[in-house]
Amino acid sequence: MKEKLEKIKQDAIAQIEKSDALEALNEVRVNFLGKKGELTAVLKSMKDVAPEDRPKVGQFVNETRAEIERILDEATKKMEKLKRESQMKNEVIDVTLPAKKNMVGHRHPNVTTQEEVERIFIGMGYEVVEGPEIETDYYNFEALNIPADHPAKDEQDTFYINGDFLLRTQTSGTQVHVMEKGKLPIRMIAPGRVFRSDEVDATHSPSFHQIEGLVIDKHITFADLKGTLAEFSKELFGEDTKVRFRPHHFNFTEPSAEMDISCFKCGGKGCRFCKGTGWIEILGCGLVHPNVLRMSGIDPEEYSGFAFGIGLERIALLKYEIDDMRLLYENDVRFLKQF
Ligand code: DAH
């Protein structure tokens, strides 16, 4: 029996020495120490050993088992160490390599322009407010002195949701929301998205942005309107910018005007940019119509005001010299990165 155990031990050692991987060592463990292993088989055959010899044989078996285990553990530890070392050698991380850059997109010219306009008006004491994009007919038209049969309500222009609700065609309705609150005086701008059923081309889109302006106080005159918008234009387009007002018609203002700025490209001499006129149209404006004030609960005998509406895209296209509005909506980063 002793020789048999000694042979098992020598076999195990030989196999351990031959092993070149952790898997092979594990196989040796199973073969010799496992449930169906050789040492277990010896233990099972104890019943054939004379009872008085059993303790001695049992001791031999345990000693052999402990010895094989010790050698196996040692070999396993060595093998693990070798494996780690070769891993360390192969998986070198070069910390000097440039890191992968995060793509974070880019600010949109519309946003930059809107913030610039907001900054100028906030500097003049204006509040920035937001109105709803879904409006009722009342706020978008009626309260702005646009009666039921007015062409501005044409269904070809307006996206109706149903008989009562529509997508606002202008930010002017926000004037009404603010006036209805009844807090006077008012000095606000309201930037936001508007919608019209227009075909897409270089200067049109079914969805674009406006910045509405409204001032209501005692003794507001057209001079206040001119002074404010002249100052705004200088801040946005440069100190030398001149403005001119041309008579126009809007239902919610009386008198109404369109405002041009002197061409910031040629300084007013006339160039391709201003189509040779020296002037560029940038907004509509006027003194708030007494009907509009009255409908929103403001007494036109006591208060007066001015309003204006700026096309945000138009300003962005001018400021950044972009010649096609569609580029603003494609959101191609290669385009956006240029501004
Ligand atoms: N709402 C007008 C439009 O969409 C722009 C406008 C003109 C707004 C005159 C105003 C204004 O507040 O006084 O064409």
mmCIF file of N, CA and C and ligand atoms in Angstrom, residues 169-172 175 196 210 212-213 250 252-253 257 284-286 307-310, ligand 1:
data_model
loop_
_atom_site.group_PDB
_atom_site.id
_atom_site.type_symbol
_atom_site.label_atom_id
_atom_site.label_comp_id
_atom_site.label_asym_id
_atom_site.label_seq_id
_atom_site.Cartn_x
_atom_site.Cartn_y
_atom_site.Cartn_z
ATOM 1 N N THR A 169 -49.072 82.036 -35.785
ATOM 2 C CA THR A 169 -48.413 82.483 -37.014
ATOM 3 C C THR A 169 -47.471 83.642 -36.725
ATOM 4 N N GLN A 170 -47.562 84.180 -35.498
ATOM 5 C CA GLN A 170 -46.723 85.322 -35.105
ATOM 6 C C GLN A 170 -46.609 85.322 -33.571
ATOM 7 N N THR A 171 -45.547 85.939 -33.065
ATOM 8 C CA THR A 171 -45.389 86.006 -31.605
ATOM 9 C C THR A 171 -46.220 87.144 -31.012
ATOM 10 N N SER A 172 -46.924 87.901 -31.878
ATOM 11 C CA SER A 172 -47.665 89.077 -31.399
ATOM 12 C C SER A 172 -48.723 88.726 -30.346
ATOM 13 N N GLN A 175 -48.105 89.520 -26.756
ATOM 14 C CA GLN A 175 -48.428 90.884 -26.279
ATOM 15 C C GLN A 175 -49.716 90.856 -25.471
ATOM 16 N N ARG A 196 -46.063 78.799 -40.299
ATOM 17 C CA ARG A 196 -46.909 79.186 -41.431
ATOM 18 C C ARG A 196 -46.793 78.152 -42.529
ATOM 19 N N GLN A 210 -39.588 84.412 -34.276
ATOM 20 C CA GLN A 210 -39.714 85.871 -34.209
ATOM 21 C C GLN A 210 -39.341 86.326 -32.800
ATOM 22 N N GLU A 212 -40.778 89.246 -30.469
ATOM 23 C CA GLU A 212 -41.785 90.289 -30.322
ATOM 24 C C GLU A 212 -41.290 91.284 -29.276
ATOM 25 N N GLY A 213 -41.655 92.542 -29.447
ATOM 26 C CA GLY A 213 -41.309 93.525 -28.416
ATOM 27 C C GLY A 213 -42.546 94.333 -28.079
ATOM 28 N N PHE A 250 -50.028 97.287 -40.356
ATOM 29 C CA PHE A 250 -50.312 96.123 -39.512
ATOM 30 C C PHE A 250 -51.600 96.441 -38.768
ATOM 31 N N PHE A 252 -52.559 95.674 -35.829
ATOM 32 C CA PHE A 252 -52.458 95.907 -34.384
ATOM 33 C C PHE A 252 -51.641 97.133 -34.010
ATOM 34 N N THR A 253 -51.161 97.860 -35.022
ATOM 35 C CA THR A 253 -50.439 99.113 -34.726
ATOM 36 C C THR A 253 -50.962 100.244 -35.612
ATOM 37 N N ALA A 257 -44.993 100.774 -39.303
ATOM 38 C CA ALA A 257 -43.833 101.011 -40.174
ATOM 39 C C ALA A 257 -43.010 99.738 -40.327
ATOM 40 N N GLY A 284 -40.860 94.829 -38.399
ATOM 41 C CA GLY A 284 -42.095 95.593 -38.483
ATOM 42 C C GLY A 284 -42.375 96.195 -37.108
ATOM 43 N N CYS A 285 -43.020 97.373 -37.091
ATOM 44 C CA CYS A 285 -43.240 98.015 -35.801
ATOM 45 C C CYS A 285 -44.378 99.032 -35.874
ATOM 46 N N GLY A 286 -44.689 99.645 -34.759
ATOM 47 C CA GLY A 286 -45.710 100.679 -34.753
ATOM 48 C C GLY A 286 -46.176 101.005 -33.346
ATOM 49 N N ALA A 307 -44.808 98.569 -30.356
ATOM 50 C CA ALA A 307 -44.520 97.138 -30.501
ATOM 51 C C ALA A 307 -43.654 96.938 -31.723
ATOM 52 N N PHE A 308 -42.966 95.844 -31.737
ATOM 53 C CA PHE A 308 -42.173 95.506 -32.929
ATOM 54 C C PHE A 308 -42.035 93.990 -33.026
ATOM 55 N N GLY A 309 -41.772 93.521 -34.239
ATOM 56 C CA GLY A 309 -41.585 92.089 -34.464
ATOM 57 C C GLY A 309 -40.396 91.867 -35.378
ATOM 58 N N ILE A 310 -39.414 91.112 -34.852
ATOM 59 C CA ILE A 310 -38.176 90.872 -35.605
ATOM 60 C C ILE A 310 -38.165 89.415 -36.071
HETATM 61 N N1 DAH B 1 -46.418 90.067 -36.330
HETATM 62 C C1 DAH B 1 -45.857 90.710 -37.507
HETATM 63 C C2 DAH B 1 -45.558 89.651 -38.560
HETATM 64 O O1 DAH B 1 -45.541 88.472 -38.264
HETATM 65 C C3 DAH B 1 -44.598 91.437 -37.146
HETATM 66 C C4 DAH B 1 -44.894 92.654 -36.346
HETATM 67 C C5 DAH B 1 -45.106 93.881 -36.983
HETATM 68 C C6 DAH B 1 -44.969 92.615 -34.977
HETATM 69 C C7 DAH B 1 -45.403 95.000 -36.274
HETATM 70 C C8 DAH B 1 -45.234 93.760 -34.246
HETATM 71 C C9 DAH B 1 -45.454 94.948 -34.915
HETATM 72 O O2 DAH B 1 -45.323 93.758 -32.924
HETATM 73 O O3 DAH B 1 -45.739 96.076 -34.207
HETATM 74 O O4 DAH B 1 -45.355 90.011 -39.685
#
